[in-house]
Tab-separated table of C-alpha atoms and ligand atoms in Angstrom:
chain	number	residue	atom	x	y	z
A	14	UNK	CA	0.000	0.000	0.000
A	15	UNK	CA	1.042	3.329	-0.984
A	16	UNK	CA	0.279	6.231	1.701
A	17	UNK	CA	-1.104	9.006	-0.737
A	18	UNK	CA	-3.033	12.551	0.353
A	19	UNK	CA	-6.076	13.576	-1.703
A	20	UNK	CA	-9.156	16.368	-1.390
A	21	UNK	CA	-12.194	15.132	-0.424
A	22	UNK	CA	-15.876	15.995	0.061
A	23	UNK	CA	-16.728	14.609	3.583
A	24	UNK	CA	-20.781	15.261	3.152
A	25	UNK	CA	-22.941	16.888	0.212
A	26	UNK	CA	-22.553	20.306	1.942
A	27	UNK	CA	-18.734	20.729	3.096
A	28	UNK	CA	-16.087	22.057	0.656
A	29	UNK	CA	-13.514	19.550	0.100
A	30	UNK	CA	-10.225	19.733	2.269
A	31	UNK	CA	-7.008	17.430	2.821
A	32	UNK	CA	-7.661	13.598	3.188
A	33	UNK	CA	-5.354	10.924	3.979
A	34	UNK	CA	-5.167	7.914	2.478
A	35	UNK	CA	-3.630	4.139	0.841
A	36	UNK	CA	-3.608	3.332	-3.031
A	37	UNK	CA	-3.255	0.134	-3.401
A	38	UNK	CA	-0.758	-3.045	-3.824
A	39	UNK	CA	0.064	-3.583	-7.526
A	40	UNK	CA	-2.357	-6.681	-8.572
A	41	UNK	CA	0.018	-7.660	-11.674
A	42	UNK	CA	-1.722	-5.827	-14.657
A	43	UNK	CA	-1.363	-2.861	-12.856
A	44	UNK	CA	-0.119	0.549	-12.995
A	45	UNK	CA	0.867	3.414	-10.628
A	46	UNK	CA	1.026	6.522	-11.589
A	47	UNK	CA	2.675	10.435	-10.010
A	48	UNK	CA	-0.268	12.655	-10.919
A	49	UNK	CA	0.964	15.794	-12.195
A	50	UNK	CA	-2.123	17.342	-13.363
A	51	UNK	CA	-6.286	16.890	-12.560
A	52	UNK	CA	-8.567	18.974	-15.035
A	53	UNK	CA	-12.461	20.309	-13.072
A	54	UNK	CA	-15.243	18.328	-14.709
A	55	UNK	CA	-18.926	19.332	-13.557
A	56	UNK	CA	-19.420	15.875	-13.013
A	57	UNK	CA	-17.391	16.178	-10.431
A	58	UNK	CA	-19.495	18.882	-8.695
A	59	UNK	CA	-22.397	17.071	-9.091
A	60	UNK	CA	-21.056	14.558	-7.546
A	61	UNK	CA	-19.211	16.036	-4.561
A	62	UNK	CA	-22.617	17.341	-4.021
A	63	UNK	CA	-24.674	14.336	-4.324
A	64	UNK	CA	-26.805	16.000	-7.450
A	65	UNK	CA	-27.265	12.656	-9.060
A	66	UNK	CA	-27.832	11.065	-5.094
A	67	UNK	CA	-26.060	8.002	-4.728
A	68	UNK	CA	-22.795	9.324	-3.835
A	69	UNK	CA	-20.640	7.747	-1.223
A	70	UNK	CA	-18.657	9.804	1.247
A	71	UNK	CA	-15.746	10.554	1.477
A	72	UNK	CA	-16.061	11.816	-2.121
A	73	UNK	CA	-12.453	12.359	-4.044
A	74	UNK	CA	-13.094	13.914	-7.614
A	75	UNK	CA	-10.953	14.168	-10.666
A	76	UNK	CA	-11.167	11.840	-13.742
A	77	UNK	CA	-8.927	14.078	-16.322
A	78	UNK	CA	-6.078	12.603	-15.027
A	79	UNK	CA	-2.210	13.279	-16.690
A	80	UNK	CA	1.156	11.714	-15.026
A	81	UNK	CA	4.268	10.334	-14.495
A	82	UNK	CA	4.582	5.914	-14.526
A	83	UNK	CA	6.216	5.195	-10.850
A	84	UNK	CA	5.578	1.268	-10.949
A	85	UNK	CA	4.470	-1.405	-12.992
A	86	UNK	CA	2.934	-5.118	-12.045
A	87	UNK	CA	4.977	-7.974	-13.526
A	88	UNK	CA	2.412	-8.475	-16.377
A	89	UNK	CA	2.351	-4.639	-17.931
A	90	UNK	CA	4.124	-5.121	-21.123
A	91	UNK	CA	3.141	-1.683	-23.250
A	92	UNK	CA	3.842	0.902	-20.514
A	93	UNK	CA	6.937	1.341	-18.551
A	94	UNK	CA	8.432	3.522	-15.174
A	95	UNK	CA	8.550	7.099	-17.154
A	96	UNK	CA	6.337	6.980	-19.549
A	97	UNK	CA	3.826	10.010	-19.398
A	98	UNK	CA	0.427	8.452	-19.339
A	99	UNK	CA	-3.300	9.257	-19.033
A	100	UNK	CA	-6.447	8.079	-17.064
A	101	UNK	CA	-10.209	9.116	-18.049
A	102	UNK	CA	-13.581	8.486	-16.617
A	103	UNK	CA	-12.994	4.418	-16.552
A	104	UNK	CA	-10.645	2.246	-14.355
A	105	UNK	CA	-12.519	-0.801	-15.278
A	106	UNK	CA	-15.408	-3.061	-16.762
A	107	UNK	CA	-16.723	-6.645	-17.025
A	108	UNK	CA	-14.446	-7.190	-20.222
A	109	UNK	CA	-16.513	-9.692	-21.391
A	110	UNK	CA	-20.601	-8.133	-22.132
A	111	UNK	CA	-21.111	-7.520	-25.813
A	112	UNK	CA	-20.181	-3.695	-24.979
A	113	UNK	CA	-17.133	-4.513	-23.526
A	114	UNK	CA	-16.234	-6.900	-26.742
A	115	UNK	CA	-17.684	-4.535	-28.802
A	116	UNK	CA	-14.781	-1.620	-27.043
A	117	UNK	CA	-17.967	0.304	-25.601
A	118	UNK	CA	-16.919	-0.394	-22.309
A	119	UNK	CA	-18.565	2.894	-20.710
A	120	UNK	CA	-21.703	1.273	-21.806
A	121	UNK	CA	-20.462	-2.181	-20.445
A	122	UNK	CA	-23.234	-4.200	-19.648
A	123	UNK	CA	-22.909	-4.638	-15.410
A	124	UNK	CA	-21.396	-0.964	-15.285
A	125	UNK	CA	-18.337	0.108	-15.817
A	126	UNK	CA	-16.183	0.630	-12.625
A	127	UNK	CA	-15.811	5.149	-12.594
A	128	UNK	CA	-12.763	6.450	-11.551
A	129	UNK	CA	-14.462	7.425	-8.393
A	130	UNK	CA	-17.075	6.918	-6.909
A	131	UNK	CA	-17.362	3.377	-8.106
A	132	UNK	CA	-17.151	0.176	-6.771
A	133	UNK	CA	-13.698	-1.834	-7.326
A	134	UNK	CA	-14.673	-5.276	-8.932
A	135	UNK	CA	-11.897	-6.980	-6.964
A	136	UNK	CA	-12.628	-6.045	-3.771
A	137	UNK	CA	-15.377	-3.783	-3.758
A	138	UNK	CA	-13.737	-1.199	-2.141
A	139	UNK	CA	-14.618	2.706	-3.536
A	140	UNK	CA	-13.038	4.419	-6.042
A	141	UNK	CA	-11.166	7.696	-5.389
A	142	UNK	CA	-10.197	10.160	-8.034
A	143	UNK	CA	-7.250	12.248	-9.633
A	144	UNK	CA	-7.623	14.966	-7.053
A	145	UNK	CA	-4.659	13.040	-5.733
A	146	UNK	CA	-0.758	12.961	-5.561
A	147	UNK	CA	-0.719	9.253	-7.184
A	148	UNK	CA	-3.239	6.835	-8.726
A	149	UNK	CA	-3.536	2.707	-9.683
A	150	UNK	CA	-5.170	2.002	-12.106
A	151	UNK	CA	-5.003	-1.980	-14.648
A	152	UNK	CA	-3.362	-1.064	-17.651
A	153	UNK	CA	-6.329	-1.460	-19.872
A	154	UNK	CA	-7.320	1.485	-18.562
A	155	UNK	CA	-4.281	3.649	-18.782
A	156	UNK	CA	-3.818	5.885	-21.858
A	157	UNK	CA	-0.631	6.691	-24.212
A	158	UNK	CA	-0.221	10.528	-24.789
A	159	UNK	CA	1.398	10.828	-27.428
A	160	UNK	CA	5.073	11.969	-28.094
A	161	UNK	CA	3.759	15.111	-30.092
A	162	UNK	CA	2.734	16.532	-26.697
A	163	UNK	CA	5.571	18.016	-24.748
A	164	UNK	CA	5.695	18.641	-21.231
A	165	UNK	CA	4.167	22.278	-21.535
A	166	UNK	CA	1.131	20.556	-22.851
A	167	UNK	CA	0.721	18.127	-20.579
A	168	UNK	CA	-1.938	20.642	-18.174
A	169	UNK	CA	-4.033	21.393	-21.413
A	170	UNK	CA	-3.963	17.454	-22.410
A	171	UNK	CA	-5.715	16.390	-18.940
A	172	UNK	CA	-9.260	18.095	-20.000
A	173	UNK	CA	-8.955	15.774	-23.310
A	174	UNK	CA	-9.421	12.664	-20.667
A	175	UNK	CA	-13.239	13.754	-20.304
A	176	UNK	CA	-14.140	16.938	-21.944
A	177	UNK	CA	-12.560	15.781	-25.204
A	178	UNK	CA	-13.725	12.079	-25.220
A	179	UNK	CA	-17.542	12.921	-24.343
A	180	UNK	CA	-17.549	15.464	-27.342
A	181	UNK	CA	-15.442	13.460	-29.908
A	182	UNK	CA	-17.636	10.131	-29.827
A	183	UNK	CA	-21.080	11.524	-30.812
A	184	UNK	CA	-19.023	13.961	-32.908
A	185	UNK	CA	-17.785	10.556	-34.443
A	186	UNK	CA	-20.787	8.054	-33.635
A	187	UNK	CA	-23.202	10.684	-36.054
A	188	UNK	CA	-20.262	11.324	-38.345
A	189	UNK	CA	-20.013	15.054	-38.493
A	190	UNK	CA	-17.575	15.614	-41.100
A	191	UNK	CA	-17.218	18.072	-44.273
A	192	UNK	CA	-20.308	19.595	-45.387
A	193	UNK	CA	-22.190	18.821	-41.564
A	194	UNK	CA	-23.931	22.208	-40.176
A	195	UNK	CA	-23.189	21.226	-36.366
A	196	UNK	CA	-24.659	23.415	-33.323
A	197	UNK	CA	-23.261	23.165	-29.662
A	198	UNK	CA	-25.072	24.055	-26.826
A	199	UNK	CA	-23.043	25.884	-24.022
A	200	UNK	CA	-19.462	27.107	-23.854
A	201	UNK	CA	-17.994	25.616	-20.947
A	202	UNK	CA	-15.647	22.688	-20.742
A	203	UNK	CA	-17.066	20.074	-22.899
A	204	UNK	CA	-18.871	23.030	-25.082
A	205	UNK	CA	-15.117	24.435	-26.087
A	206	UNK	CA	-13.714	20.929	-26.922
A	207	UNK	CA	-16.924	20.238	-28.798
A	208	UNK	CA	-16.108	23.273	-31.282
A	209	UNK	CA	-12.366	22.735	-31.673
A	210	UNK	CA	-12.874	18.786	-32.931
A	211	UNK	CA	-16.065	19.368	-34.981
A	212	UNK	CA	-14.121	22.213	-36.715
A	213	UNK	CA	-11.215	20.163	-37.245
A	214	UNK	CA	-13.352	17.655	-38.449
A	215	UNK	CA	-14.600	19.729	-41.373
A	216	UNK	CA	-18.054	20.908	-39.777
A	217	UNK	CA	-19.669	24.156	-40.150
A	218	UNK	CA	-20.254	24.919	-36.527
A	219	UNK	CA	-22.653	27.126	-34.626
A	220	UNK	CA	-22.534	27.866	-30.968
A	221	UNK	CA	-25.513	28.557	-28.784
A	222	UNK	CA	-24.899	30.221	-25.526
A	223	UNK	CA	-26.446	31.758	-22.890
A	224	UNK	CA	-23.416	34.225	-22.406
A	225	UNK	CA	-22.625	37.055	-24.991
A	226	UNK	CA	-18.933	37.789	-23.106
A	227	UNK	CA	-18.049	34.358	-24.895
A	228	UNK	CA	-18.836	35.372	-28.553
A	229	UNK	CA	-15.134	36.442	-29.497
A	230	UNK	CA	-13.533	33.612	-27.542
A	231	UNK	CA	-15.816	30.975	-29.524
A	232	UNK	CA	-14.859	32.253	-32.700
A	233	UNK	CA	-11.048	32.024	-32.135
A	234	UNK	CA	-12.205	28.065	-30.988
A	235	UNK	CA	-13.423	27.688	-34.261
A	236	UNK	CA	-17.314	28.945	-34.663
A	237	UNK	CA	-18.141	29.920	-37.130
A	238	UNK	CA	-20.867	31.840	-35.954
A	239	UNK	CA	-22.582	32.726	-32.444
A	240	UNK	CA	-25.890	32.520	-31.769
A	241	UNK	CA	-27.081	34.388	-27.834
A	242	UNK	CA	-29.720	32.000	-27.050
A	243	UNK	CA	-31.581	35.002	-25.155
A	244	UNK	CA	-32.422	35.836	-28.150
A	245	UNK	CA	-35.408	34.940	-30.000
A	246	UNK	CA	-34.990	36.860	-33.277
A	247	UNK	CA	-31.906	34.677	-34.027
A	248	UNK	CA	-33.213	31.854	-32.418
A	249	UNK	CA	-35.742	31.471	-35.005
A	250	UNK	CA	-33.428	32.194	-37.839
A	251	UNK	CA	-32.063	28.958	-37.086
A	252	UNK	CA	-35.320	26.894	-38.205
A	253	UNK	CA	-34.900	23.395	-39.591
A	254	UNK	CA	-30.848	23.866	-40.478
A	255	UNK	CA	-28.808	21.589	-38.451
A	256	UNK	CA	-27.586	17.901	-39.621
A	257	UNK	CA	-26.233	17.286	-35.661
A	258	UNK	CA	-26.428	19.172	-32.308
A	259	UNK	CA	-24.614	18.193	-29.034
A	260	UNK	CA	-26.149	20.189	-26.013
A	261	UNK	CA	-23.406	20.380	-23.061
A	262	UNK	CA	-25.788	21.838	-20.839
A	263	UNK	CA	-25.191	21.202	-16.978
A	264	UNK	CA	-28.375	22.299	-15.711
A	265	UNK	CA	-32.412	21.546	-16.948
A	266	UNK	CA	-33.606	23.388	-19.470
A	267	UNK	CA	-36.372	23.762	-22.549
A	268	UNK	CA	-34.925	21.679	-25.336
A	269	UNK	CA	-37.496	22.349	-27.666
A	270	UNK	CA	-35.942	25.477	-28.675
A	271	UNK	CA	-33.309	23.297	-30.333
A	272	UNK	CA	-35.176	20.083	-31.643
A	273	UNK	CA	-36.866	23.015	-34.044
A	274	UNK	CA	-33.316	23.772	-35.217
A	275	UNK	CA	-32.648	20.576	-36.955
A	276	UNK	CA	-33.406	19.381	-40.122
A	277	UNK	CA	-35.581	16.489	-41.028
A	278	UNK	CA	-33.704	13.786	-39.659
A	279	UNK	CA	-31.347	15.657	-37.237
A	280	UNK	CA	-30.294	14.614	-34.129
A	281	UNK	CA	-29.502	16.519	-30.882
A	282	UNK	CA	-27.077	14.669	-28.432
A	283	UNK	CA	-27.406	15.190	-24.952
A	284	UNK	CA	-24.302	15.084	-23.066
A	285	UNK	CA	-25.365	17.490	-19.948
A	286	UNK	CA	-26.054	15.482	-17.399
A	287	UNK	CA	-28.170	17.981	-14.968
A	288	UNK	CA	-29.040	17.314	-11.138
A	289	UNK	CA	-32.782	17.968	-12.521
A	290	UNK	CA	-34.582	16.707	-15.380
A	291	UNK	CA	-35.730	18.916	-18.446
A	292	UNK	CA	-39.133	19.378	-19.223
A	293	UNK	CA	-40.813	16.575	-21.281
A	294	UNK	CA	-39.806	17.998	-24.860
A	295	UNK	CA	-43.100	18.146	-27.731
A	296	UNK	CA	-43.229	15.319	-29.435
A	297	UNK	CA	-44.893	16.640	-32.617
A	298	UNK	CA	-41.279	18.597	-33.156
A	299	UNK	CA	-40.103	15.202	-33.392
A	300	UNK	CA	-42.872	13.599	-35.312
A	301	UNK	CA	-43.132	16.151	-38.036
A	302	UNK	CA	-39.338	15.760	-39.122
A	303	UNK	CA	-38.458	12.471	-38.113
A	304	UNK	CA	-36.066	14.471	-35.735
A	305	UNK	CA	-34.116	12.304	-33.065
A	306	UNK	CA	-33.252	13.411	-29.325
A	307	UNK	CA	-30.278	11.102	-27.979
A	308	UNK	CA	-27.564	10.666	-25.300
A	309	UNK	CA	-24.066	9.484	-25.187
A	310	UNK	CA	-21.887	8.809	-22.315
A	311	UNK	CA	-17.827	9.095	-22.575
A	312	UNK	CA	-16.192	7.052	-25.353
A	313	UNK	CA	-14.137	3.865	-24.441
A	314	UNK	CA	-10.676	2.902	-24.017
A	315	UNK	CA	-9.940	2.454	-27.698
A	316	UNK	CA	-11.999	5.162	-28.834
A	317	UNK	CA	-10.237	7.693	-26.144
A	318	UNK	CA	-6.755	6.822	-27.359
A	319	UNK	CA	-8.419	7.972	-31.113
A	320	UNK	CA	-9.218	10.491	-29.929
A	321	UNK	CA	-5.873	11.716	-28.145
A	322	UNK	CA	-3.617	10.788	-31.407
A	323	UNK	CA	-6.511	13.155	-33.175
A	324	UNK	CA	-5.854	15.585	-30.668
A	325	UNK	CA	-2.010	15.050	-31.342
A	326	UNK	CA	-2.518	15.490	-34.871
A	327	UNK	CA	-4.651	18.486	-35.156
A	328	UNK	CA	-2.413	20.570	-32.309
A	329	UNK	CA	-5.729	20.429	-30.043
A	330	UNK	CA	-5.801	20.709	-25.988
A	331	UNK	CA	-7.754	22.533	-23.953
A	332	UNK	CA	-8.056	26.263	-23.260
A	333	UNK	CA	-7.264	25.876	-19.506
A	334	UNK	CA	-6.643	27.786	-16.001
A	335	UNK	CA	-4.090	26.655	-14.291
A	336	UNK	CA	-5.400	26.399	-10.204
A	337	UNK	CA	-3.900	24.797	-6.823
A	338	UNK	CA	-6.033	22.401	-5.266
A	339	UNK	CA	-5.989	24.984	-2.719
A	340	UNK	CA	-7.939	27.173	-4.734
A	341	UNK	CA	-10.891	24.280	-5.840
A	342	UNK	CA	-13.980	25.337	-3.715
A	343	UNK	CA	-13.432	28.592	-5.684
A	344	UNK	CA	-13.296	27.490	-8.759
A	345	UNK	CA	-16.442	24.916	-8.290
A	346	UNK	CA	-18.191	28.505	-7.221
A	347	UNK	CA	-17.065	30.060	-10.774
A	348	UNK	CA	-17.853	27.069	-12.769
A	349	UNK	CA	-21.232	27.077	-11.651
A	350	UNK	CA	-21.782	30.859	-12.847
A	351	UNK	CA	-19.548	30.125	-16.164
A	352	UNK	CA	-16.755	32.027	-15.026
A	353	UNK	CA	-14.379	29.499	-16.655
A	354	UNK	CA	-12.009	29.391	-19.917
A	355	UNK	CA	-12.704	27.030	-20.288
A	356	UNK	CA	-11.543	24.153	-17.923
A	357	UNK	CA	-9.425	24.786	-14.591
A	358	UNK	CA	-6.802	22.468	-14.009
A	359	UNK	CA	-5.233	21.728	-10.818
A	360	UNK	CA	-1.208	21.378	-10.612
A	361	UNK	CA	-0.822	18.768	-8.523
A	362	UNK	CA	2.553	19.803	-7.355
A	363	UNK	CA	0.620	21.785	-4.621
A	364	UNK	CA	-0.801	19.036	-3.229
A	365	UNK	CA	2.948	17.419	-2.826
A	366	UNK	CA	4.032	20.954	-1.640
A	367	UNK	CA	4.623	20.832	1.908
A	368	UNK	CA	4.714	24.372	2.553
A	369	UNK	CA	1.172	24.525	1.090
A	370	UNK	CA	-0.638	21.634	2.267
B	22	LIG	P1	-19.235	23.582	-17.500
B	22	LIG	O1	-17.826	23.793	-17.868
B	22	LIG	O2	-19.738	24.101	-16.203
B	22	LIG	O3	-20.135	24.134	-18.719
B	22	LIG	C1	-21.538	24.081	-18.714
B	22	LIG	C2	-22.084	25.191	-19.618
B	22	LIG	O4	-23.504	25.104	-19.595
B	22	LIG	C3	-21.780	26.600	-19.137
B	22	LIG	O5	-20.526	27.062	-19.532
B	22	LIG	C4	-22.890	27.411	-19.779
B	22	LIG	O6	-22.556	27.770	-21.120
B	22	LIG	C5	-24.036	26.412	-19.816
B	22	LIG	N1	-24.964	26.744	-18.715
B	22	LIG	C6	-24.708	26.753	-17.394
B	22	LIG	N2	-25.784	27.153	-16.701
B	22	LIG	C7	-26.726	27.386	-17.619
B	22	LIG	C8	-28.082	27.832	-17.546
B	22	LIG	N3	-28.667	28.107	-16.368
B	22	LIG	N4	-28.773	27.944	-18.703
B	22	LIG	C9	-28.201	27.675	-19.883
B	22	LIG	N5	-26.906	27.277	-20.009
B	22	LIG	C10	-26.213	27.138	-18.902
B	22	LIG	O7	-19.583	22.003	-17.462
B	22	LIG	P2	-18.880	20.790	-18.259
B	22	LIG	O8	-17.776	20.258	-17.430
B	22	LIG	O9	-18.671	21.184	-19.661
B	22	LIG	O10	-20.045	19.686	-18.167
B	22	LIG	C11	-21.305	19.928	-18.771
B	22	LIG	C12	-22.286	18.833	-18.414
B	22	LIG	O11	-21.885	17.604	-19.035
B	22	LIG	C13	-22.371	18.518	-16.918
B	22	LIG	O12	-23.724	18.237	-16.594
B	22	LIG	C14	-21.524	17.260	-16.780
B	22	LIG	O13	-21.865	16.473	-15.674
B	22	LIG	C15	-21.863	16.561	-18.071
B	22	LIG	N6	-20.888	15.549	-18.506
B	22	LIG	C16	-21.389	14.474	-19.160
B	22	LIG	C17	-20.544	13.513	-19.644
B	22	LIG	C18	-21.082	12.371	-20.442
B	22	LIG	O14	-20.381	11.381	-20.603
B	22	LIG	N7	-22.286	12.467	-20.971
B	22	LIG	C19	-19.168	13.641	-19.445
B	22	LIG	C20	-18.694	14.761	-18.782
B	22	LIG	C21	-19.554	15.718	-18.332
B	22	LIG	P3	-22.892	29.247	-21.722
B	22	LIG	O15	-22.300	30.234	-20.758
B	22	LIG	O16	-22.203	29.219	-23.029
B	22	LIG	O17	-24.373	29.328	-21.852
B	23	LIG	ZN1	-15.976	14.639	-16.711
């Protein structure tokens, strides 16, 4: 066992402070890894504050993990002590479901086992997150980052572990591509990675937000155009024009608005995951146009290392403020009025900091 210190919610209402704890022994597909940096998903607000009930306390965040190999189990054969390596939403599945075999394993069919706030198959134990100095994780699990990212990167790559997986497989499951007219709903962290890779995948893309202090910033991302969502008179010029939208929202809201943006045969993605339901959309939107509402959930293990070498590829990471873990009940307050761009990222080094801690 490995004596490790982390931040942790204690209950629903208390901001998260210093928590002591073991990672532990390597099993012998395993891998331990020196976090150096944790990117701020909503998720994990939501579930440091029990929106989505269910959660399990103490509560220890972080699934946009980027670090440093310390040790390997006798059977890792493709990583070694060194390597720079990543960890995402998933430290492990059932590996055998038609999901799993099928390389869906977020959609594995007994659940896949979260990063945190999970329960470990072996020995049911929970799962704590990246808002840690080190991490264990079975190397099926554990991302490459590719040599085209140097070690300046390496805070802007965490953000891909999430933000950019959850965006790039609808992006890729409804094939935007050259010639797709794609909106996004929201410009926070998902929203921003969602406009980078459908631009770089060809798309003419639209932003909706609720914010007009973001328009500039979204066209340097890649919009191509901005539409303030508080506004009905461009609202409605958007009628019946969109092959694909992907709606990041974090909170309820009315989703008709959108469904009457796509074409005949459109879909909108739902990736938001809010602590409330939205209202029941109108079905005769749907009807009328054959129009589609869906959801998607992460991307898995395969699909997330795609996505990285994409990343690698197209010079994409994420727009990112640099924070000490010190400083994370803050930025949870931000996030939640938008006052992000567009994804903080702790330096872990502050948590190894003894002066600071
Ligand atoms: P975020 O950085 O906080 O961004 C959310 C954005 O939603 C905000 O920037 C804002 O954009 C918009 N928004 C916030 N409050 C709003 C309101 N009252 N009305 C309208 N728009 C509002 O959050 P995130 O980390 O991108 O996560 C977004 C959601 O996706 C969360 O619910 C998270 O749990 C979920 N998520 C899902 C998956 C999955 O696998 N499906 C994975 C990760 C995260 P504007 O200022 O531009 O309006
Ligand atoms: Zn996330």
């Amino acid at each position: 066992m490995t004596k490790v210190i982390g931040y942790a919610a204690q209950q629903a209402t208390t901001p998260l402070a210093p928590f002591n704890f073991e990672r532990r022994e390597l099993r012998s597909g395993d891998i331990q890894i020196d976090i150096l940096y944790c990117g701020v998903c909503h998720s994990d607000i939501h579930t440091v504050r029990n929106e989505w009930k269910g959660t399990v306390y103490p509560a220890i965040p972080g699934h946009e993990i980027v670090g440093k190999i310390l040790k390997v189990g006798k059977e890792v054969k493709n990583f070694k002590v060194g390597d720079i390596a990543a960890v995402g939403c998933m430290v492990d599945s059932c590996g055998t479901c038609s999901s799993c075999s099928d390389h869906l394993e977020q959609y594995c069919q007994s659940g896949p086992v979260y990063t945190y706030n999970s329960r470990d198959r072996h020995d049911q134990s929970i799962t704590y997150g990246g808002y840690s100095t080190e991490i264990v994780v079975d190397q099926k699990f554990v991302l490459n980052v590719p040599k085209e990212f140097k070690e300046a990167d390496y805070a802007a790559v965490a953000p891909l572990l999430c933000a950019g997986i959850t965006t790039y497989s609808p992006l890729r499951h409804w094939q935007v591509g050259k010639g797709s007219v794609v909106g996004v709903v929201g410009l926070g962290g998902l929203g921003h990675m969602a406009i980078k890779l459908a631009h770089a995948m060809g798309a003419y893309v639209v932003l909706f937000t609720t914010s007009p202090g973001k328009s500039e910033d979204a066209k340097k991302l890649g919009a191509d155009e901005v539409v303030i969502t508080k506004n009905p008179d461009e609202m409605a010029k958007q009628s019946n024009r969109f092959d694909f939208i992907l709606n990041t929202v974090s909170v309820s809201h009315d989703l008709d608005r959108f469904i009457e943006l796509l074409k005949r045969d459109g879909t909108m993605c739902l990736v938001g995951a809010p602590e409330f339901p939205h209202p029941s959309p109108n079905i005769s939107q749907l009807i009328r146009q054959r129009r589609q509402i869906a959801g998607s959930l992460i991307g898995g293990v395969q699909e997330t290392q795609e996505m990285l070498d994409f990343c690698a590829k197209h010079h994409i990471t994420s727009n990112i403020e640099l924070i000490p873990i010190q400083g994370i009940n803050e930025a949870y307050e931000r996030m939640i009025k938008g006052d992000v761009k567009y994804r903080f990222v702790i330096d872990m080094a502050s948590l190894k900091d003894k002066a600071l801690s």
